Tab-separated table of C-alpha atoms in Angstrom:
chain	number	residue	atom	x	y	z
A	177	MET	CA	0.000	0.000	0.000
A	178	PHE	CA	2.806	2.359	0.841
A	179	ALA	CA	4.403	1.524	-2.494
A	180	ASN	CA	1.186	2.325	-4.346
A	181	THR	CA	0.996	5.722	-2.575
A	182	ILE	CA	4.575	6.572	-3.559
A	183	HIS	CA	3.881	5.492	-7.169
A	184	GLY	CA	0.784	7.774	-7.369
A	185	GLN	CA	2.764	10.751	-6.003
A	186	ASN	CA	5.473	10.187	-8.661
A	187	GLU	CA	2.844	10.187	-11.413
A	188	GLU	CA	1.371	13.469	-10.150
A	189	THR	CA	4.860	14.997	-9.901
A	190	LYS	CA	5.618	14.034	-13.525
A	191	LEU	CA	2.294	15.450	-14.676
A	192	ASP	CA	2.921	18.771	-12.879
A	193	ALA	CA	6.403	18.967	-14.433
A	194	MET	CA	5.003	18.366	-17.911
A	195	LEU	CA	2.437	21.161	-17.410
A	196	ARG	CA	5.140	23.583	-16.217
A	197	VAL	CA	7.274	22.811	-19.302
A	198	TRP	CA	4.308	23.294	-21.623
A	199	HIS	CA	3.427	26.698	-20.118
A	200	LEU	CA	7.110	27.731	-20.124
A	201	ASN	CA	7.337	26.998	-23.851
A	202	ARG	CA	4.226	29.125	-24.479
A	203	ARG	CA	5.809	32.073	-22.606
A	204	GLN	CA	8.988	31.919	-24.681
A	205	SER	CA	7.107	31.833	-28.007
A	206	SER	CA	5.029	35.029	-27.623
A	207	SER	CA	4.999	35.468	-31.420
A	208	PHE	CA	3.304	32.103	-31.903
A	209	SER	CA	1.599	32.125	-35.306
A	210	VAL	CA	-1.875	30.712	-35.607
A	211	PHE	CA	-1.127	30.144	-39.289
A	212	GLU	CA	1.031	27.133	-38.315
A	213	GLU	CA	-0.995	23.991	-38.022
A	214	SER	CA	0.336	22.872	-34.612
A	215	PRO	CA	-0.935	19.537	-33.256
A	216	GLU	CA	-1.169	21.088	-29.799
A	217	LEU	CA	-3.363	23.912	-31.107
A	218	GLU	CA	-5.603	21.532	-32.990
A	219	LEU	CA	-5.958	19.295	-29.927
A	220	PHE	CA	-6.593	22.304	-27.726
A	221	ALA	CA	-9.181	23.771	-30.120
A	222	THR	CA	-10.935	20.416	-30.481
A	223	THR	CA	-11.039	19.845	-26.744
A	224	GLN	CA	-12.178	23.386	-26.040
A	225	THR	CA	-14.887	23.283	-28.733
A	226	SER	CA	-16.273	19.995	-27.520
A	227	ARG	CA	-16.164	21.185	-23.915
A	228	ASN	CA	-17.844	24.555	-24.610
A	229	THR	CA	-21.045	24.383	-26.650
A	230	SER	CA	-21.829	28.102	-26.338
A	231	SER	CA	-20.028	31.404	-25.976
A	232	SER	CA	-21.056	31.599	-22.341
A	233	ALA	CA	-19.562	28.205	-21.618
A	234	ARG	CA	-16.314	29.281	-23.282
A	235	GLY	CA	-16.073	32.244	-20.928
A	236	GLN	CA	-16.134	29.927	-17.901
A	237	TYR	CA	-12.699	28.466	-18.793
A	238	LYS	CA	-9.905	30.294	-16.967
A	239	ILE	CA	-6.171	29.862	-16.783
A	240	PRO	CA	-4.728	29.822	-13.286
A	241	SER	CA	-3.417	33.209	-12.251
A	242	SER	CA	0.024	31.809	-11.633
A	243	GLN	CA	0.268	30.731	-15.259
A	244	THR	CA	-0.974	33.963	-16.931
A	245	CYS	CA	1.516	36.137	-18.773
A	246	THR	CA	0.827	39.544	-20.400
A	247	ASP	CA	3.011	38.748	-23.457
A	248	VAL	CA	0.901	35.722	-24.320
A	249	GLU	CA	-2.636	35.750	-25.652
A	250	THR	CA	-5.289	33.925	-23.696
A	251	ASP	CA	-6.626	30.577	-24.765
A	252	ASP	CA	-9.955	32.161	-25.702
A	253	GLU	CA	-8.173	34.560	-28.067
A	254	PHE	CA	-6.298	31.673	-29.637
A	255	VAL	CA	-9.548	29.829	-30.263
A	256	GLU	CA	-11.282	32.910	-31.684
A	257	LYS	CA	-8.381	33.655	-34.027
A	258	ALA	CA	-8.221	30.075	-35.161
A	259	GLN	CA	-11.938	30.120	-35.895
A	260	ASP	CA	-11.607	33.424	-37.781
A	261	ILE	CA	-8.859	32.006	-39.956
A	262	ILE	CA	-10.813	28.839	-40.655
A	263	GLU	CA	-13.898	30.893	-41.534
A	264	SER	CA	-11.936	33.331	-43.741
A	265	LYS	CA	-10.228	30.718	-45.896
A	266	PRO	CA	-13.085	29.903	-48.310
A	267	VAL	CA	-13.194	33.466	-49.787
A	268	LYS	CA	-13.842	32.217	-53.295
A	269	GLU	CA	-17.087	30.624	-52.166
A	270	ILE	CA	-18.899	33.811	-51.190
A	271	ALA	CA	-22.461	34.099	-52.438
A	272	LYS	CA	-22.148	37.759	-53.465
A	273	PRO	CA	-21.773	38.699	-57.160
A	274	GLY	CA	-18.240	39.769	-58.067
A	275	VAL	CA	-14.772	38.712	-59.129
A	276	ILE	CA	-12.250	37.092	-56.788
A	277	LEU	CA	-8.622	38.223	-57.128
A	278	ASP	CA	-5.838	36.195	-55.544
A	279	ALA	CA	-2.566	38.107	-55.075
A	280	SER	CA	-0.663	34.874	-54.494
A	281	GLU	CA	-1.094	34.069	-58.181
A	282	LEU	CA	1.090	37.109	-58.882
A	283	ASN	CA	3.774	35.904	-56.445
A	284	ASP	CA	2.665	38.454	-53.851
A	285	PHE	CA	1.091	38.312	-50.393
A	286	PRO	CA	-1.596	35.623	-50.110
A	287	ALA	CA	-4.521	38.045	-50.052
A	288	ASN	CA	-7.917	37.604	-51.678
A	289	TYR	CA	-10.170	40.450	-52.808
A	290	ALA	CA	-13.756	40.525	-54.073
A	291	ILE	CA	-14.489	43.309	-56.590
A	292	GLN	CA	-17.191	44.225	-59.035
A	293	PRO	CA	-16.922	42.627	-62.506
A	294	ILE	CA	-14.806	44.854	-64.770
A	295	GLU	CA	-14.703	45.389	-68.513
A	296	SER	CA	-12.187	43.695	-70.774
A	297	HIS	CA	-10.256	46.950	-71.322
A	298	GLN	CA	-9.811	47.558	-67.569
A	299	PHE	CA	-7.021	46.295	-65.293
A	300	PRO	CA	-7.797	45.753	-61.573
A	301	VAL	CA	-5.718	47.243	-58.757
A	302	ILE	CA	-6.650	46.724	-55.118
A	303	GLY	CA	-4.522	46.335	-51.991
A	304	VAL	CA	-1.489	44.214	-52.840
A	305	TYR	CA	-3.045	42.938	-56.074
A	306	ILE	CA	-1.525	44.900	-58.970
A	307	ASP	CA	-2.381	43.669	-62.453
A	308	LYS	CA	0.824	42.864	-64.304
A	309	ARG	CA	-0.344	44.840	-67.338
A	310	VAL	CA	-0.123	48.075	-65.323
A	311	ILE	CA	3.377	49.296	-66.204
A	312	PRO	CA	4.995	52.714	-65.562
A	313	GLY	CA	5.543	54.823	-68.649
A	314	PHE	CA	2.098	54.258	-70.146
A	315	LYS	CA	-0.955	56.482	-69.872
A	316	TYR	CA	-3.957	55.393	-67.813
A	317	ARG	CA	-7.296	56.763	-66.675
A	318	ILE	CA	-8.149	55.699	-63.101
A	319	ARG	CA	-11.727	54.760	-62.242
A	320	PRO	CA	-12.643	53.818	-58.633
A	321	LEU	CA	-14.693	50.636	-58.531
A	322	PRO	CA	-18.041	50.454	-56.737
A	323	GLY	CA	-18.673	48.025	-53.919
A	324	VAL	CA	-19.889	44.506	-54.570
A	325	ASN	CA	-23.391	45.438	-53.438
A	326	ASP	CA	-23.210	49.091	-54.467
A	327	THR	CA	-25.997	50.252	-56.764
A	328	ASN	CA	-23.999	53.262	-58.024
A	329	LYS	CA	-21.925	51.756	-60.828
A	330	ASN	CA	-20.577	55.000	-62.336
A	331	LYS	CA	-17.973	56.654	-60.148
A	332	LYS	CA	-16.020	59.683	-61.286
A	333	CYS	CA	-12.475	59.083	-62.451
A	334	LEU	CA	-9.551	60.452	-60.481
A	335	PHE	CA	-7.592	63.573	-61.491
A	336	GLY	CA	-10.624	65.207	-63.069
A	337	GLY	CA	-11.151	62.390	-65.542
A	338	ARG	CA	-7.799	62.964	-67.240
A	339	ALA	CA	-5.545	60.176	-68.411
A	340	LEU	CA	-2.021	60.618	-67.031
A	341	VAL	CA	1.295	58.877	-67.551
A	342	LEU	CA	2.140	56.499	-64.707
A	343	LYS	CA	5.600	57.372	-63.397
A	344	SER	CA	6.231	54.807	-60.665
A	345	ILE	CA	4.707	52.062	-58.519
A	346	GLY	CA	5.880	51.925	-54.918
A	347	ARG	CA	6.693	48.928	-52.761
A	348	GLY	CA	5.207	47.515	-49.610
A	349	TYR	CA	1.728	46.463	-48.591
A	350	ALA	CA	0.074	49.680	-49.867
A	351	ARG	CA	1.662	50.612	-53.195
A	352	ARG	CA	1.890	54.277	-54.107
A	353	PHE	CA	1.000	55.096	-57.713
A	354	THR	CA	2.634	58.341	-58.838
A	355	PHE	CA	1.600	59.992	-62.099
A	356	GLU	CA	2.947	62.867	-64.129
A	357	SER	CA	2.551	66.255	-62.478
A	358	ASP	CA	0.570	69.154	-63.839
A	359	LYS	CA	2.402	71.874	-65.696
A	360	ASP	CA	3.604	74.877	-63.714
A	361	CYS	CA	3.226	72.985	-60.415
A	362	LEU	CA	6.038	72.838	-57.900
A	363	THR	CA	4.569	69.881	-56.021
A	364	ASN	CA	3.098	66.747	-57.576
A	365	GLU	CA	-0.312	65.909	-56.145
A	366	ASN	CA	-1.202	63.286	-58.734
A	367	TYR	CA	-0.775	60.137	-56.663
A	368	PHE	CA	-2.722	57.673	-54.535
A	369	TRP	CA	-2.228	54.382	-52.676
A	370	SER	CA	-3.630	51.084	-53.814
A	371	ASP	CA	-5.581	50.670	-50.555
A	372	ASN	CA	-7.136	54.153	-50.492
A	373	SER	CA	-10.362	52.700	-51.831
A	374	PRO	CA	-11.494	49.402	-50.245
A	375	GLU	CA	-13.390	48.567	-53.438
A	376	GLY	CA	-10.293	48.910	-55.649
A	377	TYR	CA	-9.533	50.703	-58.911
A	378	ALA	CA	-9.804	49.991	-62.622
A	379	PHE	CA	-6.969	51.221	-64.869
A	380	GLU	CA	-7.949	52.118	-68.433
A	381	LEU	CA	-5.359	52.551	-71.170
A	382	GLU	CA	-5.382	55.700	-73.278
A	383	ALA	CA	-2.847	55.538	-76.072
A	384	ILE	CA	-4.397	58.314	-78.177
A	385	SER	CA	-5.903	61.523	-76.812
A	386	GLU	CA	-7.946	64.307	-78.316
A	387	GLY	CA	-5.807	66.738	-80.286
A	388	ASP	CA	-3.158	64.216	-81.367
A	389	LYS	CA	-2.032	64.591	-84.974
A	390	PHE	CA	-0.830	61.988	-87.446
A	391	THR	CA	0.245	61.667	-91.073
A	392	ILE	CA	-1.535	59.150	-93.316
A	393	PHE	CA	0.576	56.769	-95.391
A	394	ASP	CA	-0.469	54.357	-98.094
A	395	VAL	CA	0.353	50.746	-97.239
A	396	ALA	CA	1.282	49.803	-100.818
A	397	ASN	CA	3.694	52.559	-101.904
A	398	ARG	CA	4.352	54.105	-98.461
A	399	GLU	CA	3.650	57.633	-99.677
A	400	ALA	CA	2.038	60.324	-97.548
A	401	GLN	CA	-1.637	60.741	-98.408
A	402	GLY	CA	-2.912	63.268	-95.879
A	403	THR	CA	-3.243	64.221	-92.240
A	404	VAL	CA	-5.403	63.143	-89.303
A	405	GLU	CA	-6.312	65.163	-86.225
A	406	ILE	CA	-8.104	63.330	-83.410
A	407	MET	CA	-11.290	65.124	-82.426
A	408	LYS	CA	-12.992	62.568	-80.164
A	409	VAL	CA	-11.997	59.335	-78.480
A	410	GLU	CA	-14.949	57.046	-77.927
A	411	LYS	CA	-15.297	55.974	-74.301
A	412	SER	CA	-14.253	52.440	-73.464
A	413	SER	CA	-12.960	51.951	-76.988
A	414	GLN	CA	-9.258	51.395	-76.358
A	415	GLN	CA	-8.445	47.787	-75.552
A	416	GLU	CA	-5.118	46.103	-75.137
A	417	ASN	CA	-4.590	43.585	-77.905
A	418	PRO	CA	-4.927	40.098	-76.366
A	419	HIS	CA	-2.360	38.683	-78.789
A	420	ARG	CA	0.319	36.798	-76.844
A	421	LEU	CA	-1.493	37.555	-73.584
A	422	SER	CA	-3.218	35.199	-71.186
A	423	PHE	CA	-4.723	36.318	-67.887
A	424	HIS	CA	-3.873	33.004	-66.256
A	425	HIS	CA	-0.145	33.112	-67.076
A	426	SER	CA	1.432	35.819	-64.941
A	427	GLN	CA	4.790	35.702	-66.703
A	428	GLN	CA	3.216	36.929	-69.934
A	429	LEU	CA	1.270	39.670	-68.159
A	430	LEU	CA	4.341	41.872	-67.736
A	431	CYS	CA	3.755	43.402	-71.144
A	432	ALA	CA	2.095	42.758	-74.459
A	433	ALA	CA	5.459	41.876	-75.987
A	434	VAL	CA	9.103	42.238	-75.043
A	435	THR	CA	11.259	43.208	-78.008
A	436	LYS	CA	14.896	44.121	-78.382
A	437	GLU	CA	13.912	47.798	-78.210
A	438	GLY	CA	11.793	47.583	-75.065
A	439	ILE	CA	8.219	46.976	-73.909
A	440	GLU	CA	5.640	47.084	-76.676
A	441	LYS	CA	1.874	47.271	-76.287
A	442	LYS	CA	-0.742	47.101	-78.986
A	443	VAL	CA	-4.003	48.954	-78.361
A	444	LYS	CA	-7.090	48.758	-80.527
A	445	VAL	CA	-8.806	52.142	-80.899
A	446	LYS	CA	-11.944	53.595	-82.444
A	447	LEU	CA	-11.863	57.369	-83.021
A	448	ILE	CA	-13.564	60.346	-84.612
A	449	ALA	CA	-10.950	62.331	-86.543
A	450	LYS	CA	-10.637	65.249	-88.940
A	451	VAL	CA	-9.131	63.688	-92.042
A	452	GLU	CA	-7.606	65.715	-94.862
A	453	PHE	CA	-6.290	64.050	-98.005
A	454	TYR	CA	-3.722	65.983	-99.996
A	455	GLU	CA	-5.473	65.249	-103.286
A	456	ILE	CA	-8.736	66.772	-102.092
A	457	GLY	CA	-7.477	69.488	-99.761
A	458	VAL	CA	-10.691	69.470	-97.689
A	459	SER	CA	-10.966	68.281	-94.086
A	460	LYS	CA	-13.880	66.065	-93.095
A	461	LEU	CA	-14.918	64.381	-89.865
A	462	MET	CA	-15.097	60.619	-90.157
A	463	PRO	CA	-14.711	57.540	-87.933
A	464	ILE	CA	-11.480	55.555	-88.120
A	465	THR	CA	-10.241	52.372	-86.487
A	466	GLY	CA	-6.770	50.947	-86.020
A	467	VAL	CA	-4.198	49.339	-83.743
A	468	VAL	CA	-1.721	51.599	-81.939
A	469	VAL	CA	1.832	50.290	-81.547
A	470	TRP	CA	2.973	51.720	-78.209
A	471	LEU	CA	6.646	51.284	-77.319
A	472	LYS	CA	8.552	52.064	-74.144
A	473	ARG	CA	12.193	51.985	-75.148
A	474	LYS	CA	14.978	50.914	-72.852
A	475	GLY	CA	16.231	53.810	-70.759
A	476	GLN	CA	13.175	55.992	-71.462
A	477	GLN	CA	10.591	56.935	-68.854
A	478	ASN	CA	7.581	57.386	-71.148
A	479	ALA	CA	6.232	55.185	-73.873
A	480	GLU	CA	5.739	56.666	-77.348
A	481	ILE	CA	3.566	55.786	-80.313
A	482	THR	CA	5.655	54.446	-83.160
A	483	LYS	CA	2.762	54.026	-85.619
A	484	VAL	CA	-0.886	53.115	-85.970
A	485	ILE	CA	-1.435	50.071	-88.163
A	486	ASN	CA	-4.516	48.517	-89.782
A	487	VAL	CA	-6.165	51.929	-90.091
A	488	ASN	CA	-9.488	51.737	-91.885
A	489	ILE	CA	-10.688	54.953	-93.556
A	490	ARG	CA	-13.618	54.554	-95.921
A	491	HIS	CA	-12.881	50.872	-96.448
A	492	HIS	CA	-9.235	51.553	-97.384
A	493	ARG	CA	-6.187	50.424	-95.417
A	494	TYR	CA	-3.518	52.924	-94.285
A	495	TYR	CA	-1.043	53.391	-91.472
A	496	LEU	CA	-0.334	56.532	-89.445
A	497	THR	CA	2.831	58.096	-88.062
A	498	PRO	CA	2.822	60.662	-85.220
A	499	GLY	CA	2.857	64.369	-86.080
A	500	PHE	CA	2.391	66.463	-89.220
A	501	GLU	CA	5.302	66.215	-91.622
A	502	LYS	CA	5.621	69.337	-93.779
A	503	ASN	CA	7.837	67.605	-96.277
A	504	PHE	CA	5.188	64.963	-96.849
A	505	ARG	CA	2.312	67.388	-97.402
A	506	ARG	CA	1.343	67.135	-101.039
A	507	VAL	CA	-1.124	69.339	-102.892
A	508	THR	CA	-2.243	68.515	-106.432
A	509	VAL	CA	-4.001	71.213	-108.463
A	510	ARG	CA	-5.561	71.077	-111.939
A	511	GLY	CA	-6.201	74.016	-114.204
A	512	ILE	CA	-9.258	72.386	-115.734
A	513	ASP	CA	-11.017	72.551	-112.354
A	514	ILE	CA	-11.045	76.376	-112.511
A	515	GLY	CA	-11.691	76.674	-116.268
A	516	ASP	CA	-8.059	77.444	-117.143
A	517	VAL	CA	-5.344	75.762	-119.163
A	518	PRO	CA	-5.579	71.959	-118.583
A	519	THR	CA	-2.392	71.672	-116.565
A	520	LYS	CA	-1.636	69.652	-113.458
A	521	TYR	CA	0.838	70.503	-110.706
A	522	THR	CA	1.855	68.689	-107.532
A	523	MET	CA	3.372	70.716	-104.709
A	524	THR	CA	4.965	69.399	-101.535
A	525	GLY	CA	5.918	71.351	-98.456
A	526	LEU	CA	3.032	73.835	-98.232
A	527	GLU	CA	1.642	74.687	-94.822
A	528	PRO	CA	-2.011	73.783	-94.169
A	529	TYR	CA	-2.985	77.464	-94.036
A	530	GLU	CA	-1.229	78.454	-97.316
A	531	ILE	CA	-3.076	78.743	-100.653
A	532	PRO	CA	-1.230	77.415	-103.739
A	533	VAL	CA	-0.062	79.442	-106.754
A	534	VAL	CA	2.079	77.634	-109.354
A	535	GLY	CA	2.614	77.948	-113.109
A	536	THR	CA	-0.672	78.879	-114.758
A	537	TYR	CA	-2.709	77.951	-111.702
A	538	VAL	CA	-3.953	80.597	-109.282
A	539	ASP	CA	-6.284	79.286	-106.595
A	540	PRO	CA	-9.766	80.853	-106.881
A	541	ARG	CA	-9.713	81.679	-103.160
A	542	ILE	CA	-7.073	84.333	-103.876
A	543	LEU	CA	-8.983	87.559	-104.556
A	544	PRO	CA	-7.903	91.195	-104.977
A	545	GLY	CA	-8.653	93.413	-102.010
A	546	PHE	CA	-7.398	91.000	-99.350
A	547	TYR	CA	-4.026	90.888	-97.624
A	548	TYR	CA	-1.548	88.069	-98.104
A	549	ARG	CA	1.923	87.057	-97.035
A	550	ILE	CA	3.886	85.246	-99.769
A	551	ARG	CA	6.377	82.417	-99.269
A	552	PRO	CA	8.172	80.494	-102.024
A	553	ASN	CA	7.743	76.760	-101.609
A	554	HIS	CA	10.670	74.954	-99.899
A	555	ARG	CA	11.853	78.247	-98.356
A	556	LYS	CA	11.436	79.672	-94.887
A	557	GLN	CA	11.821	83.361	-95.792
A	558	HIS	CA	8.829	85.314	-97.092
A	559	LEU	CA	8.954	87.707	-100.022
A	560	PHE	CA	8.756	91.506	-99.621
A	561	ASN	CA	10.572	91.324	-96.257
A	562	GLY	CA	7.762	89.307	-94.716
A	563	GLN	CA	5.211	92.108	-95.059
A	564	SER	CA	1.489	91.441	-95.425
A	565	LEU	CA	0.457	93.222	-98.632
A	566	LYS	CA	-2.893	93.971	-100.176
A	567	LEU	CA	-3.457	92.248	-103.519
A	568	VAL	CA	-4.453	94.833	-106.134
A	569	SER	CA	-4.938	92.756	-109.293
A	570	ILE	CA	-4.436	89.374	-110.949
A	571	GLY	CA	-3.382	89.476	-114.611
A	572	MET	CA	-4.504	87.242	-117.428
A	573	GLY	CA	-2.597	84.934	-119.763
A	574	TYR	CA	-0.386	81.893	-119.326
A	575	ALA	CA	1.622	83.408	-116.492
A	576	LYS	CA	-0.555	85.578	-114.275
A	577	ARG	CA	0.893	88.748	-112.828
A	578	LEU	CA	-0.016	89.326	-109.183
A	579	THR	CA	0.323	92.999	-108.261
A	580	PHE	CA	0.312	94.081	-104.633
A	581	GLU	CA	-0.112	97.470	-103.028
A	582	SER	CA	3.130	99.483	-103.065
A	583	GLU	CA	4.325	102.411	-101.021
A	584	SER	CA	5.465	104.200	-104.189
A	585	LYS	CA	2.758	104.768	-106.786
A	586	LEU	CA	5.262	106.025	-109.343
A	587	ASN	CA	7.571	103.010	-109.193
A	588	ALA	CA	5.538	100.039	-108.049
A	589	ASN	CA	7.777	97.009	-107.611
A	590	ASN	CA	5.572	94.790	-105.439
A	591	TYR	CA	4.541	92.285	-108.077
A	592	LEU	CA	5.412	88.799	-109.310
A	593	TRP	CA	4.328	86.192	-111.892
A	594	SER	CA	2.731	82.939	-111.012
A	595	ASP	CA	5.505	80.966	-112.758
A	596	ASN	CA	8.458	82.847	-111.235
A	597	HIS	CA	9.175	79.944	-108.900
A	598	PRO	CA	9.079	76.418	-110.368
A	599	ASP	CA	8.154	74.930	-106.964
A	600	GLY	CA	5.226	77.320	-106.597
A	601	LEU	CA	4.157	79.887	-104.021
A	602	GLY	CA	2.137	79.724	-100.854
A	603	LEU	CA	-0.083	82.719	-100.062
A	604	GLU	CA	-1.091	83.045	-96.430
A	605	PRO	CA	-4.235	85.162	-95.872
A	606	ARG	CA	-3.852	87.916	-93.270
A	607	ALA	CA	-6.900	89.521	-91.686
A	608	VAL	CA	-5.381	91.125	-88.566
A	609	LEU	CA	-2.296	93.292	-89.109
A	610	LYS	CA	0.153	95.048	-86.861
A	611	GLY	CA	-1.022	98.548	-85.878
A	612	MET	CA	-4.761	97.812	-86.127
A	613	LYS	CA	-7.048	99.139	-83.420
A	614	PHE	CA	-10.281	97.641	-82.167
A	615	GLN	CA	-13.002	98.780	-79.812
A	616	ILE	CA	-14.075	96.538	-76.951
A	617	LEU	CA	-17.869	96.574	-76.759
A	618	ALA	CA	-20.495	95.180	-74.417
A	619	GLU	CA	-23.686	95.404	-76.461
A	620	ASN	CA	-23.624	99.079	-77.484
A	621	GLN	CA	-21.368	100.319	-74.697
A	622	VAL	CA	-17.676	100.940	-75.404
A	623	LEU	CA	-15.514	99.429	-72.679
A	624	GLY	CA	-12.064	100.075	-74.072
A	625	GLU	CA	-9.672	99.814	-76.990
A	626	ALA	CA	-7.287	97.078	-78.164
A	627	ASN	CA	-4.118	97.788	-80.158
A	628	VAL	CA	-2.395	95.060	-82.185
A	629	PHE	CA	1.348	95.382	-81.661
A	630	ARG	CA	2.310	91.920	-82.905
A	631	ALA	CA	0.753	89.450	-85.372
A	632	ASP	CA	3.239	86.661	-86.047
A	633	MET	CA	1.114	83.543	-85.699
A	634	PRO	CA	-0.525	81.993	-88.776
A	635	GLN	CA	-4.056	83.092	-89.608
A	636	ILE	CA	-6.165	80.270	-91.020
A	637	GLU	CA	-9.038	80.812	-93.415
A	638	GLU	CA	-12.082	78.863	-92.302
A	639	CYS	CA	-14.525	79.749	-95.074
A	640	MET	CA	-15.393	82.372	-97.684
A	641	ASP	CA	-18.930	83.382	-98.669
A	642	LYS	CA	-20.282	85.558	-101.448
A	643	VAL	CA	-22.816	88.124	-100.279
A	644	SER	CA	-24.989	90.085	-102.710
A	645	ARG	CA	-25.855	93.619	-101.597
A	646	ASN	CA	-27.915	94.330	-104.712
A	647	HIS	CA	-28.246	93.036	-108.249
A	648	LEU	CA	-25.063	94.774	-109.359
A	649	GLN	CA	-22.628	94.308	-106.475
A	650	THR	CA	-21.276	91.099	-104.928
A	651	TYR	CA	-18.946	91.033	-101.955
A	652	ALA	CA	-16.784	88.297	-100.494
A	653	GLN	CA	-16.809	87.723	-96.765
A	654	TRP	CA	-13.762	86.092	-95.286
A	655	TYR	CA	-13.710	84.112	-92.014
């Protein structure tokens, strides 16, 4: 009997020692992670759950005061955290409508996000999830996404709805997106963090903006055919070409294509543009479509448009290059169109605001009584010291003599013939001249006076109308 008593005391002593070691280990590991699937935690959670069938029963369990440590969380907190983690794992099985984004698929933190369904031309950004197609150097318009259950689907874009060039993407949990700054600003306020909006953001590419200008080239002979000026970009019309892209392969999401020159994107666009063909010489608004080749070269901060391919204008194929090239501008005139000698001339290098005069051809828009500035084609200097002179008369015959107003009426030397220069002449109409004075009116009240002391910029003729005052007199109005 005495031996049995001693044996029972030894068993209790061993059990107390094991408990002290277990609690000592818990004190030393204050940063114990509930993410680790520890057998002790599972056993403890199972035992505690089976023992406590309600939240009130769970509160009755207490650790002895001698074993409590402030650096260690209580057993109840361990159980609650473990339950939260178990309940938060099946994120992809939520019953709410939306799209599930997993940042671990992009080799980032294992975070899941539920967002509203986005369009095919939009790239999602939320928290640590940054779509691989969002690359600095390209231009984006940022649209905050609505909540999963939000009825307001149309939120205003950031930065006043403007598309800005993305300069950099920060590091860390919340990534800072910095865009190009506004002109004449000392501090750049065009930035935000990826977690500013809990609902996330949608990035929209904008390769072409309103006001961009291009030169049209024929695909067959690669000759310049005209000019294009973008007047309107249809909303949600620019989409990244899915060629060589797959949303499920993150390695190919870094860019549309990696070439020897740099990162190349192809963007399909649908635009409303003012198109002017050199042969016609008249600008018209018409819809065009094409694919923009957008290249960010090595060592450069911003991407640039190299060309626009597969351009469809009136069921004809062309390609565009950025900017207006003066050397490519070609104007073809025919004498038979104005009832003159059936000649044909082709001039290159005229400015869009200059009216052609070459050989026997004098454009019918050139009329006596108006002021012009004359420039020989393929030259930068104007005739008559760059003065704007009033056209007095246009002669007749094969070579027309154009006589301008002269300071000396006895020895007038301000004249020329239409065939003096084989490359032709460009006459720029001038309506406002240096030294003119104007009254500033508000209805019939004179508010002040304006004096023109400088008029160097080109003056473009928009239209010319014939106005009849009576049956005998006809006047030309110039706009």
